Every structure is written in structure tokens, then in C-alpha cells.
Coordinates of C-alpha atoms and ligand atoms in Angstrom, one line a residue:
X621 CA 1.4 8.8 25.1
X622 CA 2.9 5.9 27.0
X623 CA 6.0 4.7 24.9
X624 CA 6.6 0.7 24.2
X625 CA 9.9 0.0 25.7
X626 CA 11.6 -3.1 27.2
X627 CA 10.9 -1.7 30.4
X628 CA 7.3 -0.4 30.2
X629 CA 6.5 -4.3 28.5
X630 CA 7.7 -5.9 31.3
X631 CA 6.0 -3.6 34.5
X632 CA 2.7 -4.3 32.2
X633 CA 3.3 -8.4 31.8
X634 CA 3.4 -8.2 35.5
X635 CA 0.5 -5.4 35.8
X636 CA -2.2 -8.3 34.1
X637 CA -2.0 -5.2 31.4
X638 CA -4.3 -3.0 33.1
X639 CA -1.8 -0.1 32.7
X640 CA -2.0 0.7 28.6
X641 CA -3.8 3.7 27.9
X642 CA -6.2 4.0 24.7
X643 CA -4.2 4.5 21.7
X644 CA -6.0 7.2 19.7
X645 CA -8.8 9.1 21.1
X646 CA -12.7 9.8 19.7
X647 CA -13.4 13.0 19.7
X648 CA -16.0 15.1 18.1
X649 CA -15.1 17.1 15.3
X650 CA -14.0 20.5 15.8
X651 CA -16.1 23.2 13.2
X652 CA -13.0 23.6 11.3
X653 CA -9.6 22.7 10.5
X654 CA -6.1 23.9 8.8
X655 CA -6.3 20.6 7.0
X656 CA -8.9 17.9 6.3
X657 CA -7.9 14.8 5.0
X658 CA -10.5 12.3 3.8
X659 CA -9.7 8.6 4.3
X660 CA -8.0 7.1 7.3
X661 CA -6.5 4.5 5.3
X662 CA -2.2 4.0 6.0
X663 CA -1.8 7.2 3.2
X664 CA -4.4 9.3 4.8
X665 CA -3.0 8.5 8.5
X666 CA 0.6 9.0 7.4
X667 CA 0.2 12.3 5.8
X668 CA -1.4 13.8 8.8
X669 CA 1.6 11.9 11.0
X670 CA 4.0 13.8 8.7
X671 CA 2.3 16.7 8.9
X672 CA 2.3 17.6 12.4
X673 CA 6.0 16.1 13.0
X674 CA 7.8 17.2 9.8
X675 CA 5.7 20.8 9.5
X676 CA 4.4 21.6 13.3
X677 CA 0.7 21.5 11.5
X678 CA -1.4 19.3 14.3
X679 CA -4.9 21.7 13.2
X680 CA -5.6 18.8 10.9
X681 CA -8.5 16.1 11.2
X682 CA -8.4 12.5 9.4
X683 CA -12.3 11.9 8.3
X684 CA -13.2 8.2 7.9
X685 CA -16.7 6.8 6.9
X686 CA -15.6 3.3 8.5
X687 CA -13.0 2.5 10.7
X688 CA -9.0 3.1 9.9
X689 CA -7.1 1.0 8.2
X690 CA -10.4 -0.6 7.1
X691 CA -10.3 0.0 3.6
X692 CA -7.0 -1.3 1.2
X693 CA -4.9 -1.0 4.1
X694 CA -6.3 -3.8 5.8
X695 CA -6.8 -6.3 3.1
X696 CA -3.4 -5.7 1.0
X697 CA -0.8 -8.8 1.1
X698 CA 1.7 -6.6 2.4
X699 CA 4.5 -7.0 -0.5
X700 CA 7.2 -3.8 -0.2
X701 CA 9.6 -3.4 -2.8
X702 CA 10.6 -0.5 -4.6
X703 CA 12.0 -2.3 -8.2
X704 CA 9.7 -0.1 -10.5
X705 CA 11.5 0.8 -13.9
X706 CA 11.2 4.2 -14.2
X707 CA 13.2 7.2 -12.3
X708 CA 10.6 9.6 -11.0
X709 CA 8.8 5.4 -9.8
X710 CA 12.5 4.6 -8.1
X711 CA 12.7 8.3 -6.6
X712 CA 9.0 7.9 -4.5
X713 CA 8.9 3.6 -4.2
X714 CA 12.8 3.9 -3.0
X715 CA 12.0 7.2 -0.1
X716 CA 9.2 4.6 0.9
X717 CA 11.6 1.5 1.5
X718 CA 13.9 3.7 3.2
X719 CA 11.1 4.7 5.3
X720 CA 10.1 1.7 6.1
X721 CA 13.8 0.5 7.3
X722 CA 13.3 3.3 10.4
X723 CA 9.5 3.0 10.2
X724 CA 9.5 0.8 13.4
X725 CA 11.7 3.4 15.6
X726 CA 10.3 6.4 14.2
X727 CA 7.1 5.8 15.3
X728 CA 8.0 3.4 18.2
X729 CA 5.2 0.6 17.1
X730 CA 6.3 -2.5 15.7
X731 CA 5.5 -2.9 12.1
X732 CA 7.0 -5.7 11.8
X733 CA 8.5 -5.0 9.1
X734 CA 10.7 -7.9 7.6
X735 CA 13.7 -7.8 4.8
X736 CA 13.1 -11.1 3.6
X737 CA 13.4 -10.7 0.1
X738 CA 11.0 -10.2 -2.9
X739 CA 11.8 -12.8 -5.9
X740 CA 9.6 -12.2 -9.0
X741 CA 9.6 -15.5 -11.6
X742 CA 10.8 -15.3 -15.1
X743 CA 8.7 -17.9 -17.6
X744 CA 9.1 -16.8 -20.9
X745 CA 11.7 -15.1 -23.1
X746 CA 9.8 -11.7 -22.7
X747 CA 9.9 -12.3 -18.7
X748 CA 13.6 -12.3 -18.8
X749 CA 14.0 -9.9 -20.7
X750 CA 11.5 -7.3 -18.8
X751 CA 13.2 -8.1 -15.9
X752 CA 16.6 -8.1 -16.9
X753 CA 15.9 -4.5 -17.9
X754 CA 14.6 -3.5 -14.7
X755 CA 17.4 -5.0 -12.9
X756 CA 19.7 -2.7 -14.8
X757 CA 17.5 0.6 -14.4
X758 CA 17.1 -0.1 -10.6
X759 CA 21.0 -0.2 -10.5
X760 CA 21.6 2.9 -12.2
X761 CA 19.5 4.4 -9.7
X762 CA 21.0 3.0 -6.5
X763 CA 18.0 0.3 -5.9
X764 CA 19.2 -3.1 -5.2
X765 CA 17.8 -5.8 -7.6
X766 CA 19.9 -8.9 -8.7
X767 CA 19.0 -11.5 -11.5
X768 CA 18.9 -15.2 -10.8
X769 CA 19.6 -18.3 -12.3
X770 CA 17.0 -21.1 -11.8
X771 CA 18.9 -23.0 -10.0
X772 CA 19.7 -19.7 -7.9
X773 CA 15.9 -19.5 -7.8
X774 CA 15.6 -22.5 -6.0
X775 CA 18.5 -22.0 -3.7
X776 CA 16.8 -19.1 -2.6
X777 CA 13.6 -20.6 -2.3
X778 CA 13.6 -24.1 -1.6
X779 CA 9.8 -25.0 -2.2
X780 CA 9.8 -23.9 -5.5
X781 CA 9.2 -26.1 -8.4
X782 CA 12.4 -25.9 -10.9
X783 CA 11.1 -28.7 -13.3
X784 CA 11.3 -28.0 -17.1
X785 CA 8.1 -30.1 -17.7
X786 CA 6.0 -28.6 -16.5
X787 CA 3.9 -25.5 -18.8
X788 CA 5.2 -22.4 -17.3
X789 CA 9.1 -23.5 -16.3
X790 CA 10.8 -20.9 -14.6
X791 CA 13.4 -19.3 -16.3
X792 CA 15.3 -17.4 -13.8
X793 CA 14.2 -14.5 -11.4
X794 CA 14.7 -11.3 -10.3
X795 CA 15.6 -10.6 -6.5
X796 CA 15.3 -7.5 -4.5
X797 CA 16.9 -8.6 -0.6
X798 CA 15.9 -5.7 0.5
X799 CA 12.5 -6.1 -0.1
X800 CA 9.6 -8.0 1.8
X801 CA 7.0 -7.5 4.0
X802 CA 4.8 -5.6 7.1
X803 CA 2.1 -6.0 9.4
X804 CA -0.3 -3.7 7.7
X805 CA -3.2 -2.8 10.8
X806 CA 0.3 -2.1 12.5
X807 CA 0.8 0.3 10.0
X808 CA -2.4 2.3 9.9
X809 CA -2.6 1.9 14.2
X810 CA 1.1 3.1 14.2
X811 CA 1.0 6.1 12.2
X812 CA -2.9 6.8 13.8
X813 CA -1.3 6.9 17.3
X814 CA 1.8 8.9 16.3
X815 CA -0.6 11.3 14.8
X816 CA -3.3 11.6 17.6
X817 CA -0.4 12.0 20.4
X818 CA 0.5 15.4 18.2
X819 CA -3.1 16.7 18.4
X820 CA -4.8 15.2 14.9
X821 CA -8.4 14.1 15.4
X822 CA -9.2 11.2 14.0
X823 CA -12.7 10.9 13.1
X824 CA -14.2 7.4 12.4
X825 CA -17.5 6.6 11.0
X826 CA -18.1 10.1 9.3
X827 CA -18.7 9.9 5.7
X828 CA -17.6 12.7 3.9
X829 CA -21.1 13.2 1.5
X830 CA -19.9 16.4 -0.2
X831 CA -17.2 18.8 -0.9
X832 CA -18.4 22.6 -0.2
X833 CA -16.9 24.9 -2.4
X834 CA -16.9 29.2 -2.2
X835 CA -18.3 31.9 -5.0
X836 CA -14.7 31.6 -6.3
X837 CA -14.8 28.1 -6.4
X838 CA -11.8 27.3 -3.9
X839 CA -12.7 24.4 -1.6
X840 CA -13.9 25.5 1.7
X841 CA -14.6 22.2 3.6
X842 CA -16.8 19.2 3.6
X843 CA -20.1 18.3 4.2
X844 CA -20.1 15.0 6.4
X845 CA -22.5 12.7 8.6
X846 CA -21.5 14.4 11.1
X847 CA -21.8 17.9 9.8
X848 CA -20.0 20.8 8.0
X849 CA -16.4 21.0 8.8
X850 CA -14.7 23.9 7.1
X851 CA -11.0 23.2 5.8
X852 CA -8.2 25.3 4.2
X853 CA -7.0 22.6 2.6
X854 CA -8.5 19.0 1.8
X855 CA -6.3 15.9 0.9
X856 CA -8.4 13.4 -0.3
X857 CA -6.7 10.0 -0.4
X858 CA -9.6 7.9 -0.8
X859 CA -8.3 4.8 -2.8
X860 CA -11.1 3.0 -4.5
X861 CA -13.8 5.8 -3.8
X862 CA -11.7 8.8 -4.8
X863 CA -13.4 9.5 -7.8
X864 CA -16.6 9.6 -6.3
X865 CA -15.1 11.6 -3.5
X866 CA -13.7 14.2 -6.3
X867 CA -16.8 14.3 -8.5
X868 CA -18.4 16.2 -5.1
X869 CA -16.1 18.7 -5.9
X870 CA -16.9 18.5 -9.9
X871 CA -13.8 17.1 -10.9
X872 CA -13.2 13.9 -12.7
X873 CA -10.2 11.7 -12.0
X874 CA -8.4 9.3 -14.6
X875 CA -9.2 6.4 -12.6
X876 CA -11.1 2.6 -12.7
X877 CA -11.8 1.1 -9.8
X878 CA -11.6 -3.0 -9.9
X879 CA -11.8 -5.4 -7.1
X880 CA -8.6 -7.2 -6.1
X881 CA -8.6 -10.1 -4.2
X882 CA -6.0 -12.1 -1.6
X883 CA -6.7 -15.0 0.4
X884 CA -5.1 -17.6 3.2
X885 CA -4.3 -20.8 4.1
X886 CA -4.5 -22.7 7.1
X887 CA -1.8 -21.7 9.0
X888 CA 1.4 -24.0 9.5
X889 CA 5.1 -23.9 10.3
X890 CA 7.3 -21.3 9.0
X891 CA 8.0 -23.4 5.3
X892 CA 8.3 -19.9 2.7
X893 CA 11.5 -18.4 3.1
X894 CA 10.4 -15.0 1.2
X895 CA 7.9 -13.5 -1.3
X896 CA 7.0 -15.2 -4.4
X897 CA 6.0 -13.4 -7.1
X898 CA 4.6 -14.6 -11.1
X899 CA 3.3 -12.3 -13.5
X900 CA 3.2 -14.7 -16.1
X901 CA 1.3 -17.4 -13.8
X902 CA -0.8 -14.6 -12.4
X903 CA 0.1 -15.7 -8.4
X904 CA 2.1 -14.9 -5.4
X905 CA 2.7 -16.1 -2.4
X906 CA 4.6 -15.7 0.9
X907 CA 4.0 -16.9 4.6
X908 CA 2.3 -14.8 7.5
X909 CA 4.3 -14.6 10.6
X910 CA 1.2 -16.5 12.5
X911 CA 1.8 -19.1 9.5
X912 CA -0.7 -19.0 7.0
X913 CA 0.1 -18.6 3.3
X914 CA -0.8 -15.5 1.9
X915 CA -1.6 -15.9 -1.9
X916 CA -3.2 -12.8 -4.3
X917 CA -4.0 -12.6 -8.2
X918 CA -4.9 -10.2 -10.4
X919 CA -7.6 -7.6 -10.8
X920 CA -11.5 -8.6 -11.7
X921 CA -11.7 -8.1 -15.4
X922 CA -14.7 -5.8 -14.8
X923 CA -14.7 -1.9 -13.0
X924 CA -16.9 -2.6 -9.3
X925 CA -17.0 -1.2 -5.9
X926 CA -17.6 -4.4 -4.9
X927 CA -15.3 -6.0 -2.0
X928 CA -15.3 -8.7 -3.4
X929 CA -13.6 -10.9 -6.5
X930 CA -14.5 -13.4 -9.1
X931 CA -14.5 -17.2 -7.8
X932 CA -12.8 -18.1 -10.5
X933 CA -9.9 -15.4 -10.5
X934 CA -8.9 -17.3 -7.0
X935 CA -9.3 -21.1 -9.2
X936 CA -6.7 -19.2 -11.7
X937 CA -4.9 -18.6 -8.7
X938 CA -4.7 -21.6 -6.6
X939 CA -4.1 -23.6 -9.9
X940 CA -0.7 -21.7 -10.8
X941 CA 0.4 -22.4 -7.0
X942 CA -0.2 -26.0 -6.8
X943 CA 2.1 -25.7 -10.1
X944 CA 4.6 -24.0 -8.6
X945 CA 4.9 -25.3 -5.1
X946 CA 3.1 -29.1 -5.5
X947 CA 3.7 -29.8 -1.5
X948 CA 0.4 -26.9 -1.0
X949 CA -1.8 -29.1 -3.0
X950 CA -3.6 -30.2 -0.3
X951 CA -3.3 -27.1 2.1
X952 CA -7.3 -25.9 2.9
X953 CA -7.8 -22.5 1.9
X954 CA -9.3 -20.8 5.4
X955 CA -10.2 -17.3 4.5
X956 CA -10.7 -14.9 1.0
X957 CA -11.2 -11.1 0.8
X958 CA -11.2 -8.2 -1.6
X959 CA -10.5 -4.5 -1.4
X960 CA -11.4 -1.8 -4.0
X961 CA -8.4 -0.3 -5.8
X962 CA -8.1 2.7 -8.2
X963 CA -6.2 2.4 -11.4
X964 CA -4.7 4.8 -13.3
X965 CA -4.0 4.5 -17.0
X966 CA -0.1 4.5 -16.1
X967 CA -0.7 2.3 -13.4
X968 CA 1.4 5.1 -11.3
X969 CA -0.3 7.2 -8.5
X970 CA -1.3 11.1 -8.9
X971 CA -0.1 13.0 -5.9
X972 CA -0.7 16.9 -5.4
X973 CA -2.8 19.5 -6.8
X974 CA -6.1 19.6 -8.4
X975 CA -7.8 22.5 -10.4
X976 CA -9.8 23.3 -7.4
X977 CA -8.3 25.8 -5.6
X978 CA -7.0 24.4 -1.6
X979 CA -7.9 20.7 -3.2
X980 CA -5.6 18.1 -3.2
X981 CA -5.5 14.6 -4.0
X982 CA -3.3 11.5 -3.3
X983 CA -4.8 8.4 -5.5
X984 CA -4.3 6.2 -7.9
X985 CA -2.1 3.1 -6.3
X986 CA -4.4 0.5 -7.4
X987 CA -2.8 -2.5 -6.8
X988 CA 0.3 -1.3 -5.2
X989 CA 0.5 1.4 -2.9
X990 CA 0.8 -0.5 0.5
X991 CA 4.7 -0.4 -0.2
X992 CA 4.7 3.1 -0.6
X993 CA 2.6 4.1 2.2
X994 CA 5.3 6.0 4.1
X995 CA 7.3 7.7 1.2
X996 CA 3.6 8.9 0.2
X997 CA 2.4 10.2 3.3
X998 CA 5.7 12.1 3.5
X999 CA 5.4 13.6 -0.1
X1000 CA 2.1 14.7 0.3
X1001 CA 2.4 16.1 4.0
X1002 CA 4.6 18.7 2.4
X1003 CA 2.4 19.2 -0.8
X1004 CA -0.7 20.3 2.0
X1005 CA 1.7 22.5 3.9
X1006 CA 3.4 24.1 1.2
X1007 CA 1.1 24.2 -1.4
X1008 CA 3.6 23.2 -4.0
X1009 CA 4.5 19.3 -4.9
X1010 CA 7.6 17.8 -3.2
X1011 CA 10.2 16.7 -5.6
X1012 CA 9.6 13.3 -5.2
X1013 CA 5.9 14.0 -6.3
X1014 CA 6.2 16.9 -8.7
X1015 CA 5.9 14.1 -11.6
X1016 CA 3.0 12.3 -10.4
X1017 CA 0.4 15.2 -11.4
X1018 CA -2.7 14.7 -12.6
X1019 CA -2.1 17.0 -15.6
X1020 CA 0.1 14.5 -16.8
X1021 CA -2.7 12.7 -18.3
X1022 CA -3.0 16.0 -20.8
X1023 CA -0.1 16.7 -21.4
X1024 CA 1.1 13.3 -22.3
X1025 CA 4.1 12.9 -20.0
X1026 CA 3.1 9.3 -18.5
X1027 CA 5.3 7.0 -16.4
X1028 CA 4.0 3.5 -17.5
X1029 CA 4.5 1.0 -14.8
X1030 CA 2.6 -1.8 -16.3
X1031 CA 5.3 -4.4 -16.0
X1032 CA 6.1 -3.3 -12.6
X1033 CA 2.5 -3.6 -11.3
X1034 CA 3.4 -6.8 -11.8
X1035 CA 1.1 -9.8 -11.0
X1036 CA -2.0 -7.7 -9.7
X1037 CA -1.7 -5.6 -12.8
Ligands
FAD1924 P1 -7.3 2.7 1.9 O1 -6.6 2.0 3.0 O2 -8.3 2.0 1.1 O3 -7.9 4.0 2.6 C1 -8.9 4.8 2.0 C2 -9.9 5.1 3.0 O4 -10.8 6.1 2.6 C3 -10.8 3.9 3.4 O5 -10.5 3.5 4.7 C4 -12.2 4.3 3.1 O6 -13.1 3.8 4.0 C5 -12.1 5.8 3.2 N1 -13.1 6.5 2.4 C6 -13.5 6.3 1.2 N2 -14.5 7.2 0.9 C7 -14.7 7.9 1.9 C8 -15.6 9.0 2.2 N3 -16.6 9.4 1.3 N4 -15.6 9.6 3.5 C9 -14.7 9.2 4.4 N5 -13.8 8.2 4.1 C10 -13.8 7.6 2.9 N6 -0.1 -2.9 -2.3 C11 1.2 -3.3 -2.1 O7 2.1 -2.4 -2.1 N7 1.6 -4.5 -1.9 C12 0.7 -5.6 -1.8 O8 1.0 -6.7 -1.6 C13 -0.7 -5.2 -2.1 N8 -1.6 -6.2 -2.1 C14 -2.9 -5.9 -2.2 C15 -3.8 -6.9 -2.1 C16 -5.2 -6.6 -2.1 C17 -6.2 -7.8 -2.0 C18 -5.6 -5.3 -2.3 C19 -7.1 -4.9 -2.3 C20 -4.7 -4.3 -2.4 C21 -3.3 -4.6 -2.4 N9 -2.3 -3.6 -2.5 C22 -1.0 -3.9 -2.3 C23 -2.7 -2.2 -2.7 C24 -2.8 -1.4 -1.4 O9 -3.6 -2.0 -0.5 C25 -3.4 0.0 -1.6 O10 -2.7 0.7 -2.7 C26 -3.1 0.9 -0.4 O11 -3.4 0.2 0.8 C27 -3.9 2.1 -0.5 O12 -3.9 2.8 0.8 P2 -4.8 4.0 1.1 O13 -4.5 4.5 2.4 O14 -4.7 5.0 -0.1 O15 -6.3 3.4 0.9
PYC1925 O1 2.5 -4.3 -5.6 O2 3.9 -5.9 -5.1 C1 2.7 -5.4 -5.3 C2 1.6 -6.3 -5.1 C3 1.6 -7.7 -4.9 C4 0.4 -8.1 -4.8 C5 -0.5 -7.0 -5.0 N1 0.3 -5.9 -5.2

């Protein structure tokens, strides 16, 4: 594969870029495979990237019933942080951010990924003092996160709207600088061509329609629109659809799956410094690098597959940002969308083994696995070739939901929650 360089950019500018070769290729799928994974979303795509350059296992295919990067990856609103409260949350949100600081390089494709800071709003007494406790626990574990006065706030972020009078005031914030944002198709095309250049097949529009499994009821493979392809192992990272995905294999997953929705402005000059979050307002905000504002909610109240939310969820919405930033009152809104995400009880993802035998799954991110897609893809790359969880993942099991050991992330799901 071609590599993106100074040099190669330039011979192309002046080559009318007829020189670029095809990024990934199409090919057929083969009758079997060391590894299957179903879903080329960014976790799907990253686990078989990590798989063939971190464990020299390129016998893999990524299966995908529509395009990649088509599904969650492709509608998120790009917000990476890694200020979740609990330990085993810091140890897999904080190998992710790290990730993502090399992410570029490693996989020489610009994901733009940009350090501009993540500032989440205190309103009420309760805000300040949920956040103020999960400024402290990120410190204890190395992760930066800072708390702000309002005026601090506003320093930081210019367009927001310190005045008292107004019904949700904002009491101070918290601030990770490290945090920000990506280009997420750069992402999922980044990882898909690092991948194919090692040998995976990435499959597009083959829906995986059922899982096959042997007398002793190990998985063997999948059954597909495009045929039977046998497997050793299956990794099923199929966001909003992985429970229907694992009921073909009989097993039932702890999961909802809601509709949440984003949508964007017209674009303008750059104006938003950073990312503006509100769990208490139910918004957030930052600005695209082609200049539209990119603005999400919450979750529909309801369980749907359904890409697509409640009008009203985006009135909510726009009504808390005209609150907080009065100069977008009269921005026109140019475009709304919705992905499906899956929503654990916990709120935290389930990563490794199933009780099928050579099953695996990687799920459960709802509304916030975008941020972790690198650290994910890593973990679970060395869960499918080892068999056994990486440390980083050995919490997030799905047995956890039996035996009681939960890591409740609600507060740090923050606004989408
Ligand atoms: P996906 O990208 O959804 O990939 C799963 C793939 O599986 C899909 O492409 C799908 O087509 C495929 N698939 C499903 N069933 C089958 C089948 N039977 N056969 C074959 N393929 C199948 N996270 C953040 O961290 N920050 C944010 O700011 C953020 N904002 C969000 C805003 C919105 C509006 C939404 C919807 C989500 C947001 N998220 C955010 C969450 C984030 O997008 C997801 O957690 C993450 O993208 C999940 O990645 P994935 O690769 O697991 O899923
Ligand atoms: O996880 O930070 C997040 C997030 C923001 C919006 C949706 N998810």
C-alpha cells in the first residue's frame, strides 16, 4: 500500500491524482477463516487491524451487512475523553486516549484527531459535587481532569453564557485538555486500510443471518448472504444489532437498544473553541473543522432499531443551546441523524467471552464507545487470539451481570445517558 507522505502528496497534486491506488480491496469471501468478525464498524475494523499487526493473525475476515463505518461509527459526534469514575473505566477509556495520541502515525491516515479540550457544565449542587468526585478519582489514576470556576468556564470558552438569571446557571466545570475530538469515517477507512494491506478481507454488504454451531455446541462459523463461512473464532461487535446477532447463537445479551440522535448547523467560521458538554441541560456542542456546529442529546425514551429520534428530543436540545450560547439562536439547523446504540444496565461495555464455545463478543458502548474505539479494538484483538481477556478487559465480562460485580458509569455517560 502506497504510504501518505509529504512527498507522495505533492508528486500526486501535480499527477491531477491519478496515481492513488484503491484503499481496501473487494474480494469474495474465502470458505473459511481463523477469525470472523461481524460488523465493520471502527471496533470491528480495529480489532482485525490489531490482530494481524499486534498477533501476525491476517486469516481473519470483517463481515459487514452495509458498508464500514456505516453504522455508529459514522453518525457519533466524535467526543474522546477518558474521565469515567471508576478504575477498571479509567484503565480501557485512558489505553484508548493514549491510542488515539499516536493513532494518526500508527496507521499513517489522518484522523484528525484534535486535543482541544472536553469541558462538561456543572448546574446544580449535585453537578458539582459528581464532578468534583470524578476529578479526584481520575487523578488518583493518572487521568488529567481539572475543576473550573465559572468565570474559568468562560475564559475557556468564550461563547458561553455565565449569567446567574438565567434557569440552569452554570456552576463551574470540569475540564479534561487532553480530551477532544476525531474525524470518525477517518477512523473506520484508517484502520480498514491498515487491515486490508495485512491480508484481512473486508467483506461489505453480507449480512451475517445466522450463527452455525457443532454437535458440541462450539461456534463453527456463520451463515451469511453470501454463504457459509466457517470460523474458529467469531467476534461479534455489532453495536445496536448485537443482540439479535447473539440470539442466532441462542444467547441473550443484557442489552436495550435506543436510538440516539446528533445534528448540525450551517456551517460558519471557526467560533467554538472546544467541546461543550451539559448533563443537567441535556446538550452538547462543539464545532466541525468544515464549520458546522455539531450538537447531540440524549437517548429516545423508548427501545427501537429505528435510525432515527424523537422530534422533540432535538426541540429539548436546541432549546438548552440557545440558553447556553444566545449568539446560535438564529443559526439554521442543516442536517439531523440517528444511530442505534446498545445499553447495558451499567452503562459500561462487555468485552470477551461468551458461553459459546470460540464466541466472543465486544458490545455494549451505547452512547459512548466512539472514544474508546482504539483501546477496544486492541483489548479484544488479544481476547480472539489468546482466548483469554486482556487485563484491561478482564472486568468487562458478561458474567458480571450474575455475579453482581457492576461498574456503574451512569454519571459518566453523561449527557447521552
Ligand atoms: P458500529 O459502527 O455501529 O458498527 C457495527 C456494525 O455492525 C455496523 O456497521 C452494522 O451495519 C454491522 N452489523 C450489524 N448487524 C450485522 C449483521 N447481522 N451482519 C453484518 N454486519 C452487521 N461515542 C463517543 O465516544 N463519543 C460521542 O460523541 C458519541 N456520539 C454519538 C452520537 C450518536 C448520534 C450516536 C448514534 C452514537 C454516539 N456515540 C459516541 C457512540 C458511538 O458511536 C458507538 O459507541 C461506537 O461508534 C460503536 O462502534 P462500533 O464499531 O461498535 O459500532
Ligand atoms: O460519550 O462523550 C460521550 C458522548 C457525547 C455525546 C454522545 N456521547
Amino acid at each position: 500500500m502506497r504510504r501518505f507522505s509529504y512527498r507522495s502528496l505533492i508528486s500526486e497534486a501535480l499527477n491531477a491524482h491519478q496515481g492513488w491506488q484503491r484503499q481496501w480491496r473487494a474480494p469474495d469471501p474465502k470458505p473459511s477463516y481463523d477469525v470472523v468478525i461481524v460488523g465493520g464498524g471502527g471496533h470491528g475494523l480495529a480489532t482485525a487491524y490489531y490482530l494481524a499487526s499486534q498477533h501476525g493473525i491476517t486469516n481473519v475476515a470483517v463481515i459487514e451487512k452495509g458498508w464500514i463505518g456505516g453504522g455508529n461509527t459514522g453518525r457519533n459526534t466524535t467526543i474522546i475523553r477518558s474521565n469515567y469514575l471508576y478504575d477498571e473505566s479509567a484503565g480501557i477509556y485512558e489505553h484508548a486516549l493514549k491510542l488515539w495520541e499516536g493513532l494518526s502515525q500508527e496507521l499513517n491516515y489522518n484522523v484528525m484527531f484534535s486535543q482541544r479540550g472536553v469541558l462538561m457544565l456543572a448546574h446544580n449542587v449535585h453537578d458539582v459535587q459528581s464532578f468534583k468526585r470524578h476529578v479526584y478519582a481520575n487523578r488518583l489514576n493518572g487521568i488529567d481532569n481539572e475543576w473550573l470556576s465559572t468565570e474559568e468556564c468562560k475564559a475557556f470558552c468564550p461563547p458561553i453564557n455565565i449569567s446567574q438569571d438565567i434557569r440552569y446557571p452554570v456552576m463551574g466545570g470540569a475540564l479534561q485538555r487532553r480530551a477532544g475530538t476525531a474525524r470518525h469515517d477517518a477512523v473506520a477507512w484508517g484502520y480498514a486500510r491498515g487491515a486490508d494491506s495485512r491480508g484481512v478481507d473486508i467483506i461489505q454488504n453480507c449480512e451475517v443471518k445466522g450463527i452455525r454451531r457443532d454437535a458440541s455446541g462450539a461456534a463453527v462459523g456463520v451463515e451469511t448472504t453470501r454463504g457459509y463461512i466457517g470460523a474458529k473464532r467469531i467476534g461479534v461487535v455489532a453495536a445496536g444489532n448485537t443482540s439479535v446477532v447473539m440470539q442466532m447463537a441462542g444467547v441473550r445479551m443484557p442489552l436495550e437498544s435506543y436510538p440516539l440522535q446528533a445534528l448540525v448547523s450551517e456551517p460558519v467560521k471557526p467560533c467554538f473553541p472546544c467541546v461543550v458538554m451539559s448533563n443537567a441541560v441535556h446538550a452538547y456542542l462543539s464545532q466541525s473543522d468544515k464549520g458546522e456546529l455539531v450538537i447531540g442529546a440524549g437517548t429516545d425514551q423508548y427501545v427501537s432499531y429505528s435510525q432515527q429520534g424523537g422530534l422533540h428530543i432535538t426541540n429539548h436540545t436546541l432549546d438548552a443551546i440557545c440558553e447556553m450560547f444566545p449568539q446560535f439562536t438564529r443559526m439554521k439547523m442543516l442536517r439531523s441523524w440517528g444511530g442505534v446504540v446498545d445499553v447495558t444496565p451499567d452503562r459500561s461495555p462487555i468485552i470477551g467471552k461468551t458461553p459459546v464455545e470460540n464466541l466472543f463478543v465486544n458490545c455494549g458502548w451505547g452512547t459512548g464507545g466512539f472514544k474508546a474505539t482504539p483501546g477496544s479494538g486492541h483489548v479484544f484483538a488479544h481476547t480472539l487470539a489468546t482466548g483469554e481477556p486482556h487485563e484491561i478487559n478482564a472486568p468487562f465480562t458478561l458474567d458480571r451481570f450474575r455475579t453482581g460485580r457492576l461498574i456503574d458509569e451512569a454519571a459518566a455517560a453523561a449527557v447521552a445517558h
